[in-house]
Amino acid sequence: MIRMLLVALLFLIFFITFFPVMAVLWLLRKKKPELVSRVSFRIIKCFLKVELFVSGTKVIVSGQENIPGPGEPAVLYVGNHRSDYDVLVAYSRFKCPTGFIAKKSLRSIPVMGCWIELIDGLFLDRENAREGLKTIKEAIGNIKAGKSVFIFPEGTRNKNDDCDIPMRFKEGSLKIAQKSGCRIVPVAIKDTEKIFEVHKPFITAETVRIRFCDPISMEEIPEEFRKEPGEYIRRLIMEVNRTPQP
């Protein structure tokens, strides 16, 4: 319970302290979008690292060499979704501004929705095909502009009894890589659900793992998976998460 209260207090302090900063960045975003993106990225990354520390989360990371840095080609990160903490664990490891594709409902949350937009996040309405396609096109444009994008193709948190088995990926998500020509970095996330979801409303100290796998292009996906590249990535992530780690 103490960790939950500390995390809640941290969020409250952040929202109050950085509300004026957010307001200034929001006003500047059209005139100086790159500056706003970089500053917002650094603020949020720092906050998420503090939040992980307060929650007692130890993150074991592998494959950091596969995370592009400033000036390197943008990629499409494709990860499995086990917990709300997936975003915290992944984003705290990025080397340059990267946008998440988030569910539409987060846009209406005061302050949070604005911060998501400031860090190049996009909102996906899965109930509206036309709006969903618009978001995918925006993501393609962001990658072509040099900004990496992270998506959870399951569309929601994993509901399987064994979270090491990802739910079926929505193939439309991979069109971002197909249309932009970028490489895909599969992201295997393990045990994040143990931080919060397994024993709501409590937060417990846990050790979690995240692996940024070797980048692959659509052309490198085996022929038998060309019509379902998402299934190939899903199986790759599942294999990584089910393989015993040292």
mmCIF file of C-alpha atoms in Angstrom:
data_model
loop_
_atom_site.group_PDB
_atom_site.id
_atom_site.type_symbol
_atom_site.label_atom_id
_atom_site.label_comp_id
_atom_site.label_asym_id
_atom_site.label_seq_id
_atom_site.Cartn_x
_atom_site.Cartn_y
_atom_site.Cartn_z
ATOM 1 C CA MET A 1 0.000 0.000 0.000
ATOM 2 C CA ILE A 2 2.881 2.376 0.800
ATOM 3 C CA ARG A 3 4.320 1.990 -2.703
ATOM 4 C CA MET A 4 0.920 2.689 -4.230
ATOM 5 C CA LEU A 5 0.585 5.874 -2.188
ATOM 6 C CA LEU A 6 4.108 6.981 -3.104
ATOM 7 C CA VAL A 7 3.470 6.411 -6.801
ATOM 8 C CA ALA A 8 0.173 8.311 -6.608
ATOM 9 C CA LEU A 9 1.909 11.165 -4.773
ATOM 10 C CA LEU A 10 4.665 11.232 -7.395
ATOM 11 C CA PHE A 11 2.116 11.541 -10.198
ATOM 12 C CA LEU A 12 0.326 14.325 -8.353
ATOM 13 C CA ILE A 13 3.559 16.255 -7.761
ATOM 14 C CA PHE A 14 4.574 15.805 -11.398
ATOM 15 C CA PHE A 15 1.254 16.997 -12.787
ATOM 16 C CA ILE A 16 1.194 20.067 -10.517
ATOM 17 C CA THR A 17 4.873 20.978 -10.922
ATOM 18 C CA PHE A 18 5.098 20.494 -14.663
ATOM 19 C CA PHE A 19 1.680 21.810 -15.652
ATOM 20 C CA PRO A 20 3.097 25.308 -16.390
ATOM 21 C CA VAL A 21 5.956 23.726 -18.359
ATOM 22 C CA MET A 22 3.486 21.658 -20.346
ATOM 23 C CA ALA A 23 1.430 24.765 -21.091
ATOM 24 C CA VAL A 24 4.487 26.602 -22.465
ATOM 25 C CA LEU A 25 5.549 23.615 -24.554
ATOM 26 C CA TRP A 26 2.017 23.285 -25.921
ATOM 27 C CA LEU A 27 2.078 26.914 -27.065
ATOM 28 C CA LEU A 28 5.456 26.426 -28.734
ATOM 29 C CA ARG A 29 4.768 23.090 -30.413
ATOM 30 C CA LYS A 30 3.718 24.551 -33.777
ATOM 31 C CA LYS A 31 6.566 27.072 -34.006
ATOM 32 C CA LYS A 32 9.346 24.852 -32.669
ATOM 33 C CA PRO A 33 8.132 21.240 -32.904
ATOM 34 C CA GLU A 34 11.576 19.625 -32.765
ATOM 35 C CA LEU A 35 12.627 21.562 -29.667
ATOM 36 C CA VAL A 36 9.330 20.766 -27.925
ATOM 37 C CA SER A 37 9.692 17.096 -28.830
ATOM 38 C CA ARG A 38 13.232 16.859 -27.403
ATOM 39 C CA VAL A 39 12.424 18.728 -24.188
ATOM 40 C CA SER A 40 9.209 16.756 -23.600
ATOM 41 C CA PHE A 41 11.058 13.489 -24.219
ATOM 42 C CA ARG A 42 13.705 14.293 -21.608
ATOM 43 C CA ILE A 43 11.150 15.375 -19.016
ATOM 44 C CA ILE A 44 8.964 12.288 -19.424
ATOM 45 C CA LYS A 45 11.908 9.884 -19.582
ATOM 46 C CA CYS A 46 13.291 11.287 -16.328
ATOM 47 C CA PHE A 47 9.884 11.117 -14.655
ATOM 48 C CA LEU A 48 9.336 7.501 -15.700
ATOM 49 C CA LYS A 49 12.727 6.451 -14.345
ATOM 50 C CA VAL A 50 11.867 8.026 -10.990
ATOM 51 C CA GLU A 51 8.462 6.332 -11.040
ATOM 52 C CA LEU A 52 10.073 2.924 -11.659
ATOM 53 C CA PHE A 53 12.472 3.556 -8.783
ATOM 54 C CA VAL A 54 9.658 4.539 -6.400
ATOM 55 C CA SER A 55 7.654 1.446 -7.361
ATOM 56 C CA GLY A 56 10.688 -0.743 -6.646
ATOM 57 C CA THR A 57 10.909 -2.007 -10.212
ATOM 58 C CA LYS A 58 14.258 -3.392 -11.361
ATOM 59 C CA VAL A 59 14.541 -3.570 -15.136
ATOM 60 C CA ILE A 60 16.914 -6.010 -16.832
ATOM 61 C CA VAL A 61 17.482 -4.779 -20.376
ATOM 62 C CA SER A 62 19.098 -6.555 -23.295
ATOM 63 C CA GLY A 63 19.541 -5.531 -26.909
ATOM 64 C CA GLN A 64 20.045 -1.835 -26.186
ATOM 65 C CA GLU A 65 22.297 -1.676 -29.245
ATOM 66 C CA ASN A 66 19.123 -2.143 -31.320
ATOM 67 C CA ILE A 67 17.616 1.113 -30.032
ATOM 68 C CA PRO A 68 18.345 3.840 -32.620
ATOM 69 C CA GLY A 69 19.941 7.036 -31.388
ATOM 70 C CA PRO A 70 19.726 10.605 -32.714
ATOM 71 C CA GLY A 71 20.375 10.780 -36.439
ATOM 72 C CA GLU A 72 19.798 7.061 -37.029
ATOM 73 C CA PRO A 73 16.894 5.743 -39.144
ATOM 74 C CA ALA A 74 13.571 5.541 -37.337
ATOM 75 C CA VAL A 75 12.087 2.122 -36.590
ATOM 76 C CA LEU A 76 8.759 0.577 -35.686
ATOM 77 C CA TYR A 77 8.916 -0.999 -32.240
ATOM 78 C CA VAL A 78 6.429 -3.870 -31.937
ATOM 79 C CA GLY A 79 5.889 -5.151 -28.406
ATOM 80 C CA ASN A 80 3.708 -7.532 -26.431
ATOM 81 C CA HIS A 81 1.363 -5.873 -23.939
ATOM 82 C CA ARG A 82 1.135 -7.262 -20.400
ATOM 83 C CA SER A 83 0.734 -4.212 -18.178
ATOM 84 C CA ASP A 84 0.348 -0.456 -17.921
ATOM 85 C CA TYR A 85 3.974 -0.571 -16.850
ATOM 86 C CA ASP A 86 5.065 -1.739 -20.319
ATOM 87 C CA VAL A 87 5.171 1.859 -21.507
ATOM 88 C CA LEU A 88 7.241 2.984 -18.502
ATOM 89 C CA VAL A 89 9.733 0.161 -18.885
ATOM 90 C CA ALA A 90 10.204 0.672 -22.631
ATOM 91 C CA TYR A 91 10.102 4.470 -22.852
ATOM 92 C CA SER A 92 12.673 4.922 -20.095
ATOM 93 C CA ARG A 93 15.203 3.133 -22.359
ATOM 94 C CA PHE A 94 14.768 5.113 -25.564
ATOM 95 C CA LYS A 95 17.631 7.295 -26.775
ATOM 96 C CA CYS A 96 15.613 9.883 -28.698
ATOM 97 C CA PRO A 97 11.983 11.043 -29.055
ATOM 98 C CA THR A 98 9.656 8.148 -29.816
ATOM 99 C CA GLY A 99 5.884 8.159 -30.053
ATOM 100 C CA PHE A 100 3.577 5.497 -28.649
ATOM 101 C CA ILE A 101 0.287 4.620 -30.280
ATOM 102 C CA ALA A 102 -2.134 4.755 -27.349
ATOM 103 C CA LYS A 103 -5.813 3.944 -26.987
ATOM 104 C CA LYS A 104 -8.122 6.841 -27.764
ATOM 105 C CA SER A 105 -9.564 7.042 -24.223
ATOM 106 C CA LEU A 106 -6.222 8.308 -22.849
ATOM 107 C CA ARG A 107 -6.593 11.483 -24.866
ATOM 108 C CA SER A 108 -9.404 12.708 -22.628
ATOM 109 C CA ILE A 109 -7.462 12.275 -19.378
ATOM 110 C CA PRO A 110 -6.489 15.763 -18.142
ATOM 111 C CA VAL A 111 -2.774 16.575 -18.494
ATOM 112 C CA MET A 112 -1.843 13.006 -19.494
ATOM 113 C CA GLY A 113 -3.391 13.345 -22.938
ATOM 114 C CA CYS A 114 -1.436 16.547 -23.562
ATOM 115 C CA TRP A 115 1.866 15.009 -22.462
ATOM 116 C CA ILE A 116 1.305 12.022 -24.757
ATOM 117 C CA GLU A 117 0.862 14.381 -27.699
ATOM 118 C CA LEU A 118 3.918 16.411 -26.716
ATOM 119 C CA ILE A 119 6.096 13.284 -26.911
ATOM 120 C CA ASP A 120 4.769 12.511 -30.408
ATOM 121 C CA GLY A 121 2.183 10.000 -29.224
ATOM 122 C CA LEU A 122 -0.824 9.119 -31.361
ATOM 123 C CA PHE A 123 -4.289 7.942 -30.360
ATOM 124 C CA LEU A 124 -5.952 4.981 -32.016
ATOM 125 C CA ASP A 125 -9.707 4.476 -32.170
ATOM 126 C CA ARG A 126 -10.115 0.745 -32.744
ATOM 127 C CA GLU A 127 -13.900 1.087 -33.011
ATOM 128 C CA ASN A 128 -13.699 3.413 -36.002
ATOM 129 C CA ALA A 129 -11.910 1.969 -39.046
ATOM 130 C CA ARG A 130 -11.614 5.341 -40.796
ATOM 131 C CA GLU A 131 -10.082 7.047 -37.753
ATOM 132 C CA GLY A 132 -7.833 4.041 -37.172
ATOM 133 C CA LEU A 133 -6.503 4.285 -40.726
ATOM 134 C CA LYS A 134 -5.870 7.991 -40.201
ATOM 135 C CA THR A 135 -3.740 7.228 -37.138
ATOM 136 C CA ILE A 136 -1.764 4.593 -39.062
ATOM 137 C CA LYS A 137 -1.083 7.160 -41.807
ATOM 138 C CA GLU A 138 0.100 9.666 -39.186
ATOM 139 C CA ALA A 139 2.469 7.048 -37.775
ATOM 140 C CA ILE A 140 3.845 6.373 -41.256
ATOM 141 C CA GLY A 141 4.420 10.114 -41.685
ATOM 142 C CA ASN A 142 6.231 10.329 -38.344
ATOM 143 C CA ILE A 143 8.601 7.505 -39.282
ATOM 144 C CA LYS A 144 9.326 9.069 -42.649
ATOM 145 C CA ALA A 145 10.096 12.271 -40.736
ATOM 146 C CA GLY A 146 12.657 10.376 -38.643
ATOM 147 C CA LYS A 147 10.627 9.673 -35.479
ATOM 148 C CA SER A 148 10.331 6.087 -34.279
ATOM 149 C CA VAL A 149 6.944 4.674 -33.291
ATOM 150 C CA PHE A 150 6.013 2.022 -30.699
ATOM 151 C CA ILE A 151 2.848 -0.059 -31.040
ATOM 152 C CA PHE A 152 1.227 -2.933 -29.144
ATOM 153 C CA PRO A 153 -0.488 -4.951 -31.920
ATOM 154 C CA GLU A 154 -2.534 -7.020 -29.449
ATOM 155 C CA GLY A 155 -4.665 -3.914 -29.036
ATOM 156 C CA THR A 156 -5.166 -4.445 -25.309
ATOM 157 C CA ARG A 157 -3.415 -6.003 -22.328
ATOM 158 C CA ASN A 158 -2.823 -9.748 -22.540
ATOM 159 C CA LYS A 159 -5.779 -11.726 -21.176
ATOM 160 C CA ASN A 160 -4.181 -15.179 -21.523
ATOM 161 C CA ASP A 161 -3.528 -17.231 -18.386
ATOM 162 C CA ASP A 162 0.089 -17.484 -19.548
ATOM 163 C CA CYS A 163 1.207 -13.948 -20.412
ATOM 164 C CA ASP A 164 4.297 -15.318 -22.148
ATOM 165 C CA ILE A 165 1.911 -16.267 -24.976
ATOM 166 C CA PRO A 166 0.885 -13.000 -26.664
ATOM 167 C CA MET A 167 -2.634 -12.672 -28.003
ATOM 168 C CA ARG A 168 -3.049 -12.532 -31.755
ATOM 169 C CA PHE A 169 -1.507 -9.424 -33.337
ATOM 170 C CA LYS A 170 -3.648 -7.139 -35.488
ATOM 171 C CA GLU A 171 -1.994 -7.293 -38.898
ATOM 172 C CA GLY A 172 -2.969 -3.718 -39.768
ATOM 173 C CA SER A 173 -0.374 -2.492 -37.284
ATOM 174 C CA LEU A 174 2.452 -3.788 -39.466
ATOM 175 C CA LYS A 175 1.316 -1.623 -42.379
ATOM 176 C CA ILE A 176 3.293 1.148 -40.689
ATOM 177 C CA ALA A 177 6.489 -0.727 -41.561
ATOM 178 C CA GLN A 178 5.217 -1.874 -44.947
ATOM 179 C CA LYS A 179 4.304 1.627 -46.111
ATOM 180 C CA SER A 180 7.201 3.527 -44.528
ATOM 181 C CA GLY A 181 9.912 1.018 -45.431
ATOM 182 C CA CYS A 182 11.352 1.142 -41.917
ATOM 183 C CA ARG A 183 12.813 -1.783 -40.025
ATOM 184 C CA ILE A 184 10.923 -3.495 -37.210
ATOM 185 C CA VAL A 185 12.380 -3.940 -33.722
ATOM 186 C CA PRO A 186 10.430 -6.671 -31.883
ATOM 187 C CA VAL A 187 10.250 -5.903 -28.155
ATOM 188 C CA ALA A 188 9.791 -8.805 -25.739
ATOM 189 C CA ILE A 189 8.474 -7.648 -22.354
ATOM 190 C CA LYS A 190 8.292 -10.076 -19.444
ATOM 191 C CA ASP A 191 6.746 -10.041 -15.933
ATOM 192 C CA THR A 192 5.501 -6.432 -15.887
ATOM 193 C CA GLU A 193 2.014 -7.607 -14.919
ATOM 194 C CA LYS A 194 3.477 -8.720 -11.577
ATOM 195 C CA ILE A 195 4.094 -5.096 -10.586
ATOM 196 C CA PHE A 196 0.432 -4.097 -10.431
ATOM 197 C CA GLU A 197 -2.187 -6.027 -12.424
ATOM 198 C CA VAL A 198 -1.735 -9.362 -10.628
ATOM 199 C CA HIS A 199 -2.551 -7.861 -7.222
ATOM 200 C CA LYS A 200 -4.473 -4.630 -7.730
ATOM 201 C CA PRO A 201 -4.628 -2.125 -6.079
ATOM 202 C CA PHE A 202 -1.182 -2.821 -4.649
ATOM 203 C CA ILE A 203 2.196 -2.207 -6.258
ATOM 204 C CA THR A 204 5.018 -4.591 -5.396
ATOM 205 C CA ALA A 205 8.736 -4.504 -6.066
ATOM 206 C CA GLU A 206 9.543 -6.785 -8.998
ATOM 207 C CA THR A 207 12.315 -7.587 -11.434
ATOM 208 C CA VAL A 208 11.143 -7.387 -15.034
ATOM 209 C CA ARG A 209 12.848 -7.975 -18.360
ATOM 210 C CA ILE A 210 12.734 -6.242 -21.697
ATOM 211 C CA ARG A 211 14.605 -7.304 -24.804
ATOM 212 C CA PHE A 212 14.956 -5.161 -27.910
ATOM 213 C CA CYS A 213 15.436 -7.842 -30.556
ATOM 214 C CA ASP A 214 17.488 -7.532 -33.733
ATOM 215 C CA PRO A 215 15.830 -5.262 -36.308
ATOM 216 C CA ILE A 216 14.241 -6.948 -39.308
ATOM 217 C CA SER A 217 12.782 -5.625 -42.533
ATOM 218 C CA MET A 218 9.571 -6.802 -44.146
ATOM 219 C CA GLU A 219 11.686 -8.446 -46.869
ATOM 220 C CA GLU A 220 13.452 -10.587 -44.253
ATOM 221 C CA ILE A 221 10.225 -12.123 -42.959
ATOM 222 C CA PRO A 222 9.938 -15.750 -44.162
ATOM 223 C CA GLU A 223 7.789 -16.333 -47.225
ATOM 224 C CA GLU A 224 5.165 -18.326 -45.329
ATOM 225 C CA PHE A 225 4.475 -15.309 -43.095
ATOM 226 C CA ARG A 226 4.417 -12.598 -45.771
ATOM 227 C CA LYS A 227 0.621 -12.325 -45.546
ATOM 228 C CA GLU A 228 0.702 -12.343 -41.735
ATOM 229 C CA PRO A 229 3.927 -10.608 -40.667
ATOM 230 C CA GLY A 230 2.349 -9.832 -37.304
ATOM 231 C CA GLU A 231 2.080 -13.531 -36.549
ATOM 232 C CA TYR A 232 5.783 -13.964 -37.295
ATOM 233 C CA ILE A 233 6.693 -11.143 -34.887
ATOM 234 C CA ARG A 234 4.281 -12.531 -32.270
ATOM 235 C CA ARG A 235 5.934 -15.943 -32.394
ATOM 236 C CA LEU A 236 9.387 -14.400 -32.210
ATOM 237 C CA ILE A 237 8.454 -12.434 -29.068
ATOM 238 C CA MET A 238 6.814 -15.509 -27.542
ATOM 239 C CA GLU A 239 9.953 -17.572 -28.146
ATOM 240 C CA VAL A 240 12.122 -14.938 -26.468
ATOM 241 C CA ASN A 241 9.849 -14.715 -23.410
ATOM 242 C CA ARG A 242 9.576 -18.487 -23.034
ATOM 243 C CA THR A 243 13.314 -19.052 -23.267
ATOM 244 C CA PRO A 244 14.938 -19.283 -19.801
ATOM 245 C CA GLN A 245 17.120 -16.259 -19.080
ATOM 246 C CA PRO A 246 20.334 -16.317 -17.022
#
